């Protein structure tokens, strides 16, 4: 399942090639401007620096908001697991909305929301299915299953 | 400066959330205003 159409991604690739060719001097300025008009994409992208900063601040905001919720409500461990799963679903929905409605493409924000979704999913499963903390004095080997699986699949 | 001497978790986390969201809004506005369409 892909949110972006093949033509949108093809247009972005073509536009990147145009920029490269213009930089290499293969295209004249007039040719570049004409071809640029023919490869306008509806997707929003940004440069790598802004992408990294947006990614970082989205992580900080989402993490802070979830931590604030837990500090204020102080739920039990089982309830925390359910809440983490709900936050995972919310983050995933927000990432989908950012990509499909706001047309963000490698913008940092939707990527950070997807990362938060996976992190909350792992935390929720850990809290729900393994009652003891992995930081307890005698951790069970099975308690490392969810973090290890999450780490392997994120590679 | 604002966080100096503040030890309440709620205040610190609220500060993180508010400043983080504010930064996101400003950065997106800057990206829209000065960025080029893809």
mmCIF file of C-alpha atoms in Angstrom:
data_model
loop_
_atom_site.group_PDB
_atom_site.id
_atom_site.type_symbol
_atom_site.label_atom_id
_atom_site.label_comp_id
_atom_site.label_asym_id
_atom_site.label_seq_id
_atom_site.Cartn_x
_atom_site.Cartn_y
_atom_site.Cartn_z
ATOM 1 C CA UNK A 1 0.000 0.000 0.000
ATOM 2 C CA UNK A 2 1.481 3.350 -1.045
ATOM 3 C CA UNK A 3 0.139 6.771 -0.182
ATOM 4 C CA UNK A 4 1.938 8.509 -3.011
ATOM 5 C CA UNK A 5 1.066 7.845 -6.627
ATOM 6 C CA UNK A 6 3.751 6.521 -8.953
ATOM 7 C CA UNK A 7 3.416 9.606 -11.156
ATOM 8 C CA UNK A 8 4.044 11.953 -8.206
ATOM 9 C CA UNK A 9 7.229 10.153 -7.260
ATOM 10 C CA UNK A 10 8.294 9.992 -10.906
ATOM 11 C CA UNK A 11 7.790 13.764 -11.186
ATOM 12 C CA UNK A 12 9.955 14.336 -8.105
ATOM 13 C CA UNK A 13 12.700 12.120 -9.518
ATOM 14 C CA UNK A 14 12.551 13.928 -12.847
ATOM 15 C CA UNK A 15 12.780 17.276 -11.089
ATOM 16 C CA UNK A 16 15.829 16.156 -9.127
ATOM 17 C CA UNK A 17 17.463 14.964 -12.341
ATOM 18 C CA UNK A 18 16.710 18.332 -13.944
ATOM 19 C CA UNK A 19 18.423 20.134 -11.084
ATOM 20 C CA UNK A 20 21.451 17.845 -11.376
ATOM 21 C CA UNK A 21 21.675 18.275 -15.141
ATOM 22 C CA UNK A 22 21.337 22.050 -14.875
ATOM 23 C CA UNK A 23 24.091 22.072 -12.264
ATOM 24 C CA UNK A 24 26.333 19.981 -14.530
ATOM 25 C CA UNK A 25 25.715 22.330 -17.449
ATOM 26 C CA UNK A 26 23.960 19.704 -19.582
ATOM 27 C CA UNK A 27 20.838 21.877 -19.806
ATOM 28 C CA UNK A 28 20.723 25.549 -20.675
ATOM 29 C CA UNK A 29 18.839 27.931 -18.398
ATOM 30 C CA UNK A 30 15.985 28.240 -20.907
ATOM 31 C CA UNK A 31 15.692 24.452 -21.253
ATOM 32 C CA UNK A 32 15.747 24.050 -17.480
ATOM 33 C CA UNK A 33 13.002 26.626 -16.945
ATOM 34 C CA UNK A 34 10.800 25.062 -19.637
ATOM 35 C CA UNK A 35 11.231 21.540 -18.293
ATOM 36 C CA UNK A 36 10.751 22.760 -14.727
ATOM 37 C CA UNK A 37 7.292 24.049 -15.641
ATOM 38 C CA UNK A 38 6.402 20.599 -16.985
ATOM 39 C CA UNK A 39 7.424 18.760 -13.817
ATOM 40 C CA UNK A 40 5.471 20.526 -11.094
ATOM 41 C CA UNK A 41 4.523 18.147 -8.300
ATOM 42 C CA UNK A 42 1.763 18.584 -5.729
ATOM 43 C CA UNK A 43 3.922 16.964 -3.021
ATOM 44 C CA UNK A 44 5.687 19.176 -0.485
ATOM 45 C CA UNK A 45 9.345 18.513 0.219
ATOM 46 C CA UNK A 46 12.054 20.415 2.030
ATOM 47 C CA UNK A 47 15.821 20.403 2.252
ATOM 48 C CA UNK A 48 17.732 17.994 4.457
ATOM 49 C CA UNK A 49 18.525 20.538 7.203
ATOM 50 C CA UNK A 50 14.939 21.650 7.698
ATOM 51 C CA UNK A 51 13.834 18.024 7.450
ATOM 52 C CA UNK A 52 16.146 17.048 10.317
ATOM 53 C CA UNK A 53 15.047 19.997 12.477
ATOM 54 C CA UNK A 54 11.360 19.309 11.847
ATOM 55 C CA UNK A 55 11.938 15.627 12.662
ATOM 56 C CA UNK A 56 13.649 16.520 15.935
ATOM 57 C CA UNK A 57 11.047 19.038 17.088
ATOM 58 C CA UNK A 58 8.182 16.713 16.183
ATOM 59 C CA UNK A 59 9.801 13.987 18.307
ATOM 60 C CA UNK A 60 10.238 16.444 21.204
ATOM 61 C CA UNK A 61 6.655 17.722 20.955
ATOM 62 C CA UNK A 62 5.013 14.306 20.692
ATOM 63 C CA UNK A 63 7.235 12.780 23.386
ATOM 64 C CA UNK A 64 6.617 15.751 25.683
ATOM 65 C CA UNK A 65 2.861 15.634 25.138
ATOM 66 C CA UNK A 66 2.647 11.903 25.874
ATOM 67 C CA UNK A 67 4.940 12.208 28.906
ATOM 68 C CA UNK A 68 2.837 15.131 30.184
ATOM 69 C CA UNK A 69 -0.284 13.026 29.842
ATOM 70 C CA UNK A 70 1.281 10.196 31.859
ATOM 71 C CA UNK A 71 2.632 12.566 34.532
ATOM 72 C CA UNK A 72 -0.750 14.202 34.993
ATOM 73 C CA UNK A 73 -2.903 11.056 34.903
ATOM 74 C CA UNK A 74 -0.467 8.555 36.531
ATOM 75 C CA UNK A 75 -2.103 5.383 35.157
ATOM 76 C CA UNK A 76 -1.336 1.793 36.251
ATOM 77 C CA UNK A 77 0.999 -0.357 34.153
ATOM 78 C CA UNK A 78 -1.794 -2.217 32.382
ATOM 79 C CA UNK A 79 -3.613 1.034 31.638
ATOM 80 C CA UNK A 80 -0.333 2.539 30.422
ATOM 81 C CA UNK A 81 -0.047 -0.281 27.886
ATOM 82 C CA UNK A 82 -3.486 0.421 26.490
ATOM 83 C CA UNK A 83 -2.777 4.169 26.445
ATOM 84 C CA UNK A 84 0.506 3.598 24.587
ATOM 85 C CA UNK A 85 -1.368 1.573 21.968
ATOM 86 C CA UNK A 86 -3.924 4.375 21.622
ATOM 87 C CA UNK A 87 -1.123 6.943 21.214
ATOM 88 C CA UNK A 88 0.493 4.665 18.615
ATOM 89 C CA UNK A 89 -2.755 4.591 16.642
ATOM 90 C CA UNK A 90 -3.124 8.379 16.949
ATOM 91 C CA UNK A 91 0.437 8.981 15.753
ATOM 92 C CA UNK A 92 -0.070 6.624 12.821
ATOM 93 C CA UNK A 93 -3.315 8.393 11.876
ATOM 94 C CA UNK A 94 -1.574 11.774 12.112
ATOM 95 C CA UNK A 95 1.270 10.526 9.892
ATOM 96 C CA UNK A 96 -1.244 9.235 7.336
ATOM 97 C CA UNK A 97 -3.102 12.558 7.399
ATOM 98 C CA UNK A 98 0.120 14.534 7.010
ATOM 99 C CA UNK A 99 1.073 12.472 3.978
ATOM 100 C CA UNK A 100 -2.339 12.214 2.316
ATOM 101 C CA UNK A 101 -3.987 15.558 3.139
ATOM 102 C CA UNK A 102 -1.057 17.945 3.661
ATOM 103 C CA UNK A 103 0.879 16.100 0.895
ATOM 104 C CA UNK A 104 4.103 16.057 2.926
ATOM 105 C CA UNK A 105 6.844 13.977 1.334
ATOM 106 C CA UNK A 106 10.037 13.339 3.309
ATOM 107 C CA UNK A 107 9.275 16.486 5.275
ATOM 108 C CA UNK A 108 10.425 15.279 8.709
ATOM 109 C CA UNK A 109 7.079 15.686 10.446
ATOM 110 C CA UNK A 110 5.303 12.644 9.015
ATOM 111 C CA UNK A 111 8.439 10.558 9.437
ATOM 112 C CA UNK A 112 8.753 11.489 13.129
ATOM 113 C CA UNK A 113 5.070 10.667 13.664
ATOM 114 C CA UNK A 114 5.601 7.240 12.082
ATOM 115 C CA UNK A 115 8.663 6.642 14.275
ATOM 116 C CA UNK A 116 6.670 7.664 17.382
ATOM 117 C CA UNK A 117 3.906 5.293 16.313
ATOM 118 C CA UNK A 118 6.301 2.338 16.187
ATOM 119 C CA UNK A 119 7.921 3.333 19.488
ATOM 120 C CA UNK A 120 4.575 3.646 21.273
ATOM 121 C CA UNK A 121 3.431 0.345 19.783
ATOM 122 C CA UNK A 122 6.507 -1.417 21.195
ATOM 123 C CA UNK A 123 6.110 0.316 24.572
ATOM 124 C CA UNK A 124 2.419 -0.584 24.709
ATOM 125 C CA UNK A 125 3.000 -4.236 23.874
ATOM 126 C CA UNK A 126 5.814 -4.379 26.417
ATOM 127 C CA UNK A 127 3.629 -2.903 29.156
ATOM 128 C CA UNK A 128 0.609 -5.038 28.270
ATOM 129 C CA UNK A 129 2.131 -8.464 27.745
ATOM 130 C CA UNK A 130 5.082 -8.323 30.157
ATOM 131 C CA UNK A 131 4.015 -7.008 33.533
ATOM 132 C CA UNK A 132 7.537 -6.616 35.005
ATOM 133 C CA UNK A 133 9.820 -3.819 33.905
ATOM 134 C CA UNK A 134 12.943 -4.623 31.898
ATOM 135 C CA UNK A 135 14.786 -2.467 34.404
ATOM 136 C CA UNK A 136 13.772 -4.670 37.330
ATOM 137 C CA UNK A 137 16.421 -6.462 39.398
ATOM 138 C CA UNK A 138 15.597 -9.897 37.896
ATOM 139 C CA UNK A 139 14.425 -9.289 34.333
ATOM 140 C CA UNK A 140 12.955 -12.224 32.449
ATOM 141 C CA UNK A 141 14.568 -12.971 29.065
ATOM 142 C CA UNK A 142 11.157 -12.880 27.393
ATOM 143 C CA UNK A 143 10.749 -9.254 28.445
ATOM 144 C CA UNK A 144 13.393 -8.246 25.938
ATOM 145 C CA UNK A 145 11.412 -9.843 23.109
ATOM 146 C CA UNK A 146 9.376 -6.780 22.113
ATOM 147 C CA UNK A 147 12.268 -4.246 22.196
ATOM 148 C CA UNK A 148 14.516 -6.688 20.326
ATOM 149 C CA UNK A 149 11.856 -7.382 17.678
ATOM 150 C CA UNK A 150 11.220 -3.672 17.260
ATOM 151 C CA UNK A 151 14.942 -2.983 16.908
ATOM 152 C CA UNK A 152 15.402 -5.779 14.328
ATOM 153 C CA UNK A 153 12.447 -4.685 12.191
ATOM 154 C CA UNK A 154 13.515 -1.043 12.297
ATOM 155 C CA UNK A 155 16.848 -1.884 10.635
ATOM 156 C CA UNK B 1 16.420 30.796 32.103
ATOM 157 C CA UNK B 2 12.774 29.850 32.409
ATOM 158 C CA UNK B 3 13.523 26.296 33.550
ATOM 159 C CA UNK B 4 16.148 27.316 36.092
ATOM 160 C CA UNK B 5 14.826 26.473 39.527
ATOM 161 C CA UNK B 6 11.755 24.723 38.167
ATOM 162 C CA UNK B 7 11.508 21.095 39.315
ATOM 163 C CA UNK B 8 7.866 20.354 38.633
ATOM 164 C CA UNK B 9 7.568 17.701 35.898
ATOM 165 C CA UNK B 10 4.320 19.134 34.608
ATOM 166 C CA UNK B 11 5.781 22.599 34.080
ATOM 167 C CA UNK B 12 8.918 21.276 32.383
ATOM 168 C CA UNK B 13 6.968 18.976 30.066
ATOM 169 C CA UNK B 14 4.457 21.721 29.263
ATOM 170 C CA UNK B 15 7.374 23.969 28.356
ATOM 171 C CA UNK B 16 8.758 21.278 26.026
ATOM 172 C CA UNK B 17 5.403 20.744 24.334
ATOM 173 C CA UNK B 18 4.604 24.431 23.884
ATOM 174 C CA UNK B 19 8.030 25.465 22.615
ATOM 175 C CA UNK B 20 8.254 22.368 20.391
ATOM 176 C CA UNK B 21 4.897 23.031 18.750
ATOM 177 C CA UNK B 22 5.725 26.734 18.385
ATOM 178 C CA UNK B 23 9.012 25.868 16.691
ATOM 179 C CA UNK B 24 7.239 23.466 14.337
ATOM 180 C CA UNK B 25 4.678 26.092 13.332
ATOM 181 C CA UNK B 26 7.340 28.737 12.720
ATOM 182 C CA UNK B 27 9.578 26.355 10.763
ATOM 183 C CA UNK B 28 6.717 25.198 8.541
ATOM 184 C CA UNK B 29 5.782 28.820 7.860
ATOM 185 C CA UNK B 30 9.388 29.639 6.996
ATOM 186 C CA UNK B 31 9.620 26.572 4.741
ATOM 187 C CA UNK B 32 6.423 27.588 2.927
ATOM 188 C CA UNK B 33 7.446 31.209 2.528
ATOM 189 C CA UNK B 34 11.017 30.764 1.405
ATOM 190 C CA UNK B 35 10.987 27.225 0.020
ATOM 191 C CA UNK B 36 10.504 26.304 -3.600
ATOM 192 C CA UNK B 37 7.764 23.907 -4.758
ATOM 193 C CA UNK B 38 9.043 20.360 -5.268
#
